[in-house]
Every structure is written in C-alpha cells, then in structure tokens.
PDB file of C-alpha atoms in Angstrom:
ATOM      1  CA  UNK Y   1       0.198   0.019  -0.085  1.00 43.00           C
ATOM      2  CA  UNK Y   2       1.375   3.321  -0.856  1.00 48.00           C
ATOM      3  CA  UNK Y   3      -1.393   5.564   0.707  1.00 51.00           C
ATOM      4  CA  UNK Y   4       1.805   7.674   1.596  1.00 52.00           C
ATOM      5  CA  UNK Y   5       3.970   8.045  -1.035  1.00 56.00           C
ATOM      6  CA  UNK Y   6       3.978  10.644  -4.496  1.00 68.00           C
ATOM      7  CA  UNK Y   7       2.207   8.949  -7.310  1.00 75.00           C
ATOM      8  CA  UNK Y   8       4.637   9.510 -10.522  1.00 76.00           C
ATOM      9  CA  UNK Y   9       3.058   9.799 -14.140  1.00 83.00           C
ATOM     10  CA  UNK Y  10       4.646   7.198 -16.570  1.00 84.00           C
ATOM     11  CA  UNK Y  11       3.939   7.406 -20.305  1.00 85.00           C
ATOM     12  CA  UNK Y  12       1.497   9.234 -22.343  1.00 93.00           C
ATOM     13  CA  UNK Y  13      -1.820  10.611 -21.817  1.00 96.00           C
ATOM     14  CA  UNK Y  14      -4.240   7.461 -22.817  1.00 96.00           C
ATOM     15  CA  UNK Y  15      -7.268   9.732 -23.286  1.00 97.00           C
ATOM     16  CA  UNK Y  16      -8.551  10.567 -26.902  1.00 93.00           C
ATOM     17  CA  UNK Y  17      -9.259  13.951 -26.972  1.00 96.00           C
ATOM     18  CA  UNK Y  18      -9.093  15.040 -23.462  1.00 97.00           C
ATOM     19  CA  UNK Y  19      -8.797  18.932 -24.438  1.00 96.00           C
ATOM     20  CA  UNK Y  20     -12.292  18.961 -26.992  1.00 97.00           C
ATOM     21  CA  UNK Y  21     -10.055  21.734 -28.660  1.00 95.00           C
ATOM     22  CA  UNK Y  22     -12.339  20.789 -32.439  1.00 94.00           C
ATOM     23  CA  UNK Y  23     -14.448  18.194 -31.095  1.00 96.00           C
ATOM     24  CA  UNK Y  24     -15.661  14.768 -29.908  1.00 97.00           C
ATOM     25  CA  UNK Y  25     -13.896  12.755 -31.637  1.00 96.00           C
ATOM     26  CA  UNK Y  26     -13.162   9.440 -29.325  1.00 96.00           C
ATOM     27  CA  UNK Y  27     -15.866   9.748 -27.201  1.00 98.00           C
ATOM     28  CA  UNK Y  28     -19.635   8.008 -27.546  1.00 97.00           C
ATOM     29  CA  UNK Y  29     -22.272   8.627 -25.243  1.00 96.00           C
ATOM     30  CA  UNK Y  30     -25.275   7.190 -23.440  1.00 97.00           C
ATOM     31  CA  UNK Y  31     -28.596   9.171 -22.789  1.00 98.00           C
ATOM     32  CA  UNK Y  32     -27.069  12.299 -24.297  1.00 98.00           C
ATOM     33  CA  UNK Y  33     -25.772  14.323 -26.781  1.00 98.00           C
ATOM     34  CA  UNK Y  34     -21.783  15.750 -26.922  1.00 98.00           C
ATOM     35  CA  UNK Y  35     -20.447  18.916 -28.203  1.00 98.00           C
ATOM     36  CA  UNK Y  36     -17.712  21.203 -27.222  1.00 97.00           C
ATOM     37  CA  UNK Y  37     -18.462  25.051 -26.734  1.00 94.00           C
ATOM     38  CA  UNK Y  38     -17.017  26.463 -29.286  1.00 91.00           C
ATOM     39  CA  UNK Y  39     -16.209  29.937 -26.935  1.00 93.00           C
ATOM     40  CA  UNK Y  40     -12.837  29.142 -25.339  1.00 92.00           C
ATOM     41  CA  UNK Y  41     -15.106  28.994 -22.146  1.00 93.00           C
ATOM     42  CA  UNK Y  42     -13.425  25.678 -20.779  1.00 96.00           C
ATOM     43  CA  UNK Y  43     -10.622  24.995 -18.243  1.00 96.00           C
ATOM     44  CA  UNK Y  44      -8.132  25.281 -21.041  1.00 93.00           C
ATOM     45  CA  UNK Y  45      -9.596  26.152 -24.188  1.00 95.00           C
ATOM     46  CA  UNK Y  46     -12.923  24.991 -25.580  1.00 97.00           C
ATOM     47  CA  UNK Y  47     -14.975  21.988 -23.356  1.00 98.00           C
ATOM     48  CA  UNK Y  48     -17.209  18.968 -23.514  1.00 98.00           C
ATOM     49  CA  UNK Y  49     -21.238  19.731 -23.422  1.00 98.00           C
ATOM     50  CA  UNK Y  50     -22.886  16.874 -21.970  1.00 98.00           C
ATOM     51  CA  UNK Y  51     -26.674  17.671 -22.752  1.00 98.00           C
ATOM     52  CA  UNK Y  52     -29.033  15.312 -21.459  1.00 98.00           C
ATOM     53  CA  UNK Y  53     -31.568  13.550 -23.611  1.00 98.00           C
ATOM     54  CA  UNK Y  54     -33.204  11.128 -21.439  1.00 98.00           C
ATOM     55  CA  UNK Y  55     -32.630   8.668 -18.375  1.00 97.00           C
ATOM     56  CA  UNK Y  56     -31.814   9.471 -14.858  1.00 97.00           C
ATOM     57  CA  UNK Y  57     -27.894   9.211 -16.041  1.00 97.00           C
ATOM     58  CA  UNK Y  58     -26.256  10.365 -18.792  1.00 98.00           C
ATOM     59  CA  UNK Y  59     -22.595   9.436 -19.467  1.00 98.00           C
ATOM     60  CA  UNK Y  60     -20.019  10.192 -22.236  1.00 98.00           C
ATOM     61  CA  UNK Y  61     -17.169   7.220 -22.634  1.00 97.00           C
ATOM     62  CA  UNK Y  62     -13.617   7.373 -23.682  1.00 97.00           C
ATOM     63  CA  UNK Y  63     -12.199   3.584 -24.379  1.00 96.00           C
ATOM     64  CA  UNK Y  64      -8.710   2.720 -22.823  1.00 96.00           C
ATOM     65  CA  UNK Y  65      -5.913   0.676 -23.122  1.00 96.00           C
ATOM     66  CA  UNK Y  66      -4.585  -0.902 -19.942  1.00 96.00           C
ATOM     67  CA  UNK Y  67      -1.824  -3.077 -18.321  1.00 96.00           C
ATOM     68  CA  UNK Y  68      -3.688  -5.645 -15.746  1.00 96.00           C
ATOM     69  CA  UNK Y  69      -3.027  -4.517 -12.051  1.00 93.00           C
ATOM     70  CA  UNK Y  70      -1.072  -1.518 -12.732  1.00 93.00           C
ATOM     71  CA  UNK Y  71      -2.222   1.562 -11.063  1.00 93.00           C
ATOM     72  CA  UNK Y  72      -3.787   4.817 -13.260  1.00 95.00           C
ATOM     73  CA  UNK Y  73      -4.879   8.095 -12.366  1.00 95.00           C
ATOM     74  CA  UNK Y  74      -7.850   9.829 -14.135  1.00 97.00           C
ATOM     75  CA  UNK Y  75      -7.864  13.491 -13.749  1.00 97.00           C
ATOM     76  CA  UNK Y  76     -11.163  15.632 -14.990  1.00 98.00           C
ATOM     77  CA  UNK Y  77     -11.947  19.273 -14.502  1.00 98.00           C
ATOM     78  CA  UNK Y  78     -15.994  19.868 -14.276  1.00 98.00           C
ATOM     79  CA  UNK Y  79     -18.139  22.453 -14.165  1.00 98.00           C
ATOM     80  CA  UNK Y  80     -22.012  23.557 -13.839  1.00 98.00           C
ATOM     81  CA  UNK Y  81     -23.943  23.704 -17.363  1.00 97.00           C
ATOM     82  CA  UNK Y  82     -27.557  24.917 -17.948  1.00 97.00           C
ATOM     83  CA  UNK Y  83     -29.182  22.438 -15.325  1.00 96.00           C
ATOM     84  CA  UNK Y  84     -27.218  24.033 -12.170  1.00 97.00           C
ATOM     85  CA  UNK Y  85     -25.166  22.324  -9.425  1.00 98.00           C
ATOM     86  CA  UNK Y  86     -26.076  18.806  -9.748  1.00 98.00           C
ATOM     87  CA  UNK Y  87     -24.570  15.190  -9.210  1.00 98.00           C
ATOM     88  CA  UNK Y  88     -21.440  13.688 -11.355  1.00 98.00           C
ATOM     89  CA  UNK Y  89     -19.410  11.005 -11.166  1.00 98.00           C
ATOM     90  CA  UNK Y  90     -16.378   9.715 -13.179  1.00 98.00           C
ATOM     91  CA  UNK Y  91     -15.504   6.305 -13.214  1.00 98.00           C
ATOM     92  CA  UNK Y  92     -13.265   3.688 -14.402  1.00 97.00           C
ATOM     93  CA  UNK Y  93     -15.181   0.696 -15.785  1.00 96.00           C
ATOM     94  CA  UNK Y  94     -13.435  -2.781 -17.248  1.00 95.00           C
ATOM     95  CA  UNK Y  95     -14.283  -4.276 -20.202  1.00 90.00           C
ATOM     96  CA  UNK Y  96     -17.905  -5.958 -18.380  1.00 87.00           C
ATOM     97  CA  UNK Y  97     -18.522  -2.395 -17.299  1.00 88.00           C
ATOM     98  CA  UNK Y  98     -17.674  -3.157 -13.551  1.00 94.00           C
ATOM     99  CA  UNK Y  99     -16.873  -0.289 -11.730  1.00 96.00           C
ATOM    100  CA  UNK Y 100     -13.411  -0.805 -10.709  1.00 95.00           C
ATOM    101  CA  UNK Y 101     -13.018   3.097  -8.914  1.00 96.00           C
ATOM    102  CA  UNK Y 102     -14.925   6.373  -9.237  1.00 97.00           C
ATOM    103  CA  UNK Y 103     -15.286   9.610  -7.721  1.00 97.00           C
ATOM    104  CA  UNK Y 104     -18.539  11.729  -7.327  1.00 98.00           C
ATOM    105  CA  UNK Y 105     -19.274  15.162  -6.666  1.00 98.00           C
ATOM    106  CA  UNK Y 106     -21.548  18.089  -7.104  1.00 98.00           C
ATOM    107  CA  UNK Y 107     -20.871  20.529  -9.795  1.00 98.00           C
ATOM    108  CA  UNK Y 108     -20.622  24.150  -9.150  1.00 98.00           C
ATOM    109  CA  UNK Y 109     -19.645  27.327 -11.399  1.00 97.00           C
ATOM    110  CA  UNK Y 110     -16.493  27.150 -11.173  1.00 98.00           C
ATOM    111  CA  UNK Y 111     -14.164  24.490 -12.813  1.00 98.00           C
ATOM    112  CA  UNK Y 112     -12.648  21.906 -10.108  1.00 98.00           C
ATOM    113  CA  UNK Y 113     -10.710  19.451 -10.889  1.00 98.00           C
ATOM    114  CA  UNK Y 114     -11.319  15.704  -9.431  1.00 98.00           C
ATOM    115  CA  UNK Y 115      -8.955  12.899  -8.988  1.00 96.00           C
ATOM    116  CA  UNK Y 116      -9.067   9.134  -8.621  1.00 95.00           C
ATOM    117  CA  UNK Y 117      -6.250   6.499  -8.892  1.00 93.00           C
ATOM    118  CA  UNK Y 118      -7.574   2.689  -9.919  1.00 95.00           C
ATOM    119  CA  UNK Y 119      -5.948  -0.262 -10.717  1.00 94.00           C
ATOM    120  CA  UNK Y 120      -6.302  -2.371 -14.036  1.00 95.00           C
ATOM    121  CA  UNK Y 121      -8.529  -5.330 -13.840  1.00 95.00           C
ATOM    122  CA  UNK Y 122      -8.547  -5.906 -17.652  1.00 96.00           C
ATOM    123  CA  UNK Y 123      -6.960  -4.182 -20.813  1.00 96.00           C
ATOM    124  CA  UNK Y 124      -9.683  -3.003 -22.105  1.00 95.00           C
ATOM    125  CA  UNK Y 125     -11.167   0.186 -19.643  1.00 96.00           C
ATOM    126  CA  UNK Y 126     -13.255   3.009 -20.547  1.00 97.00           C
ATOM    127  CA  UNK Y 127     -13.545   6.251 -18.568  1.00 97.00           C
ATOM    128  CA  UNK Y 128     -17.566   7.498 -17.960  1.00 98.00           C
ATOM    129  CA  UNK Y 129     -17.774  11.006 -17.286  1.00 98.00           C
ATOM    130  CA  UNK Y 130     -21.916  10.622 -15.500  1.00 98.00           C
ATOM    131  CA  UNK Y 131     -24.348  13.845 -15.214  1.00 98.00           C
ATOM    132  CA  UNK Y 132     -26.503  12.108 -12.289  1.00 98.00           C
ATOM    133  CA  UNK Y 133     -29.184  13.755 -12.380  1.00 96.00           C
ATOM    134  CA  UNK Y 134     -32.585  13.167 -14.971  1.00 97.00           C
ATOM    135  CA  UNK Y 135     -32.795  16.995 -14.742  1.00 96.00           C
ATOM    136  CA  UNK Y 136     -32.349  18.557 -19.022  1.00 97.00           C
ATOM    137  CA  UNK Y 137     -29.681  20.203 -19.369  1.00 97.00           C
ATOM    138  CA  UNK Y 138     -25.836  20.725 -19.545  1.00 98.00           C
ATOM    139  CA  UNK Y 139     -22.784  19.740 -17.664  1.00 98.00           C
ATOM    140  CA  UNK Y 140     -19.657  20.582 -18.894  1.00 98.00           C
ATOM    141  CA  UNK Y 141     -16.237  18.305 -18.703  1.00 98.00           C
ATOM    142  CA  UNK Y 142     -12.514  19.355 -19.487  1.00 98.00           C
ATOM    143  CA  UNK Y 143      -8.996  18.203 -19.532  1.00 97.00           C
ATOM    144  CA  UNK Y 144      -9.635  14.699 -19.393  1.00 98.00           C
ATOM    145  CA  UNK Y 145      -6.293  12.378 -18.645  1.00 97.00           C
ATOM    146  CA  UNK Y 146      -5.353   9.276 -17.805  1.00 97.00           C
ATOM    147  CA  UNK Y 147      -1.653   8.289 -16.909  1.00 96.00           C
ATOM    148  CA  UNK Y 148       0.150   4.811 -15.896  1.00 94.00           C
ATOM    149  CA  UNK Y 149       1.543   6.382 -11.975  1.00 92.00           C
ATOM    150  CA  UNK Y 150       3.455   4.724 -10.021  1.00 85.00           C
ATOM    151  CA  UNK Y 151       4.356   5.430  -6.101  1.00 75.00           C
ATOM    152  CA  UNK Y 152       7.626   7.284  -5.808  1.00 69.00           C
ATOM    153  CA  UNK Y 153       9.222   8.623  -1.998  1.00 68.00           C
ATOM    154  CA  UNK Y 154      10.316  11.929  -3.986  1.00 67.00           C
ATOM    155  CA  UNK Y 155       9.119  14.458  -2.039  1.00 69.00           C
ATOM    156  CA  UNK Y 156      11.975  16.265   0.358  1.00 74.00           C
ATOM    157  CA  UNK Y 157       9.739  14.760   3.818  1.00 77.00           C
ATOM    158  CA  UNK Y 158       9.915  11.987   5.717  1.00 75.00           C
ATOM    159  CA  UNK Y 159       6.938  10.136   3.993  1.00 73.00           C
ATOM    160  CA  UNK Y 160       7.204   6.499   2.702  1.00 71.00           C
ATOM    161  CA  UNK Y 161       5.466   3.041   1.895  1.00 70.00           C
ATOM    162  CA  UNK Y 162       3.099   2.772   4.881  1.00 68.00           C
ATOM    163  CA  UNK Y 163       4.848   1.665   7.677  1.00 73.00           C
ATOM    164  CA  UNK Y 164       7.884   3.107   6.753  1.00 77.00           C
ATOM    165  CA  UNK Y 165       9.838   6.865   7.119  1.00 76.00           C
ATOM    166  CA  UNK Y 166      12.609   7.752   4.826  1.00 75.00           C
ATOM    167  CA  UNK Y 167      15.369  10.804   5.761  1.00 76.00           C
ATOM    168  CA  UNK Y 168      13.503  14.082   4.530  1.00 64.00           C
ATOM    169  CA  UNK Y 169      17.032  15.275   3.404  1.00 59.00           C
TER     170      UNK Y 169
END
C-alpha cells in the first residue's frame, strides 16, 4: 500500500481528445448528446458539453487500453451547465462495464479538478463522465487525462510506504 507516497506519471496520456479543442472525436455517450463549447470558455480552451436527452443518468465515454495490475490516475475538470449544480461521477470501468474505481461530487459554477487512482483489471477499460440527474440541461467536462502512475517517495519529506519512513534530507 502506497497511501503516503507521491504518484509519478509514467508514459503518455491515454485519453483520446481529452481537451476537446475541435470536436468530440473518440467519445461516445449514453442518454445524451455531446458537443464542444466553441467559445474558448473551458478550463483550458474548449470543453465538452454533455446535454441530457433521456434517463436518470447520462454519460460520455472514452475507451482505454491499459495493463492489468497497473495503477492509473484519472483527472477531470467539471463545471455546472444550464441545469445548475448537480451530481456527477467519474468512473473507470472494465470491459464488462463493472466499476473499478470512481469519484463523485456536485458540480459548481467554477472549474474544479477531480481525480481518482485505480488498478486496471482488464486490458480494455472505459473512462465514463456521468451527469447523474434526470434534469434537462447541460454539464461541462474538460482537460480529461489518464496516466499510468507508479508510487514514488520523491518529496523532500519523511513520507514513504505505509509503516516506513525515509530520511527527509
């Protein structure tokens, strides 16, 4: 267990088009339509707009190729849209759509970053961005990334693996 360590990125971002600069290429959805802002009002440039079309939850999804047993850190910025502050969830699911890990919250009028670290259980996984209400309207997502991470005790402090210390010098 590495709860006291720093997680260091390994390799490149696994998300397809996580900045949504020109379109929604690589992303699919359920119970919604997907578009981009087109006004540069995202957390960084453009952003994904998820618009409810039906159901009590809606999602945008990107497929990821990962390695079983490795750790992955997902980071997503979330902001309220036309339906106001609402429940959302960021989920990492396996090829059978079983949830491996997730983080939930309530959107707000400002861009807020949320992250979750998961261990991959299948080589094909999905990153899902959920709007969790039946309220008509939109929710915004931006700067979506997923990196393989490895624990590392690299900070100038005494934190190390659980139950261990390191020299802070």
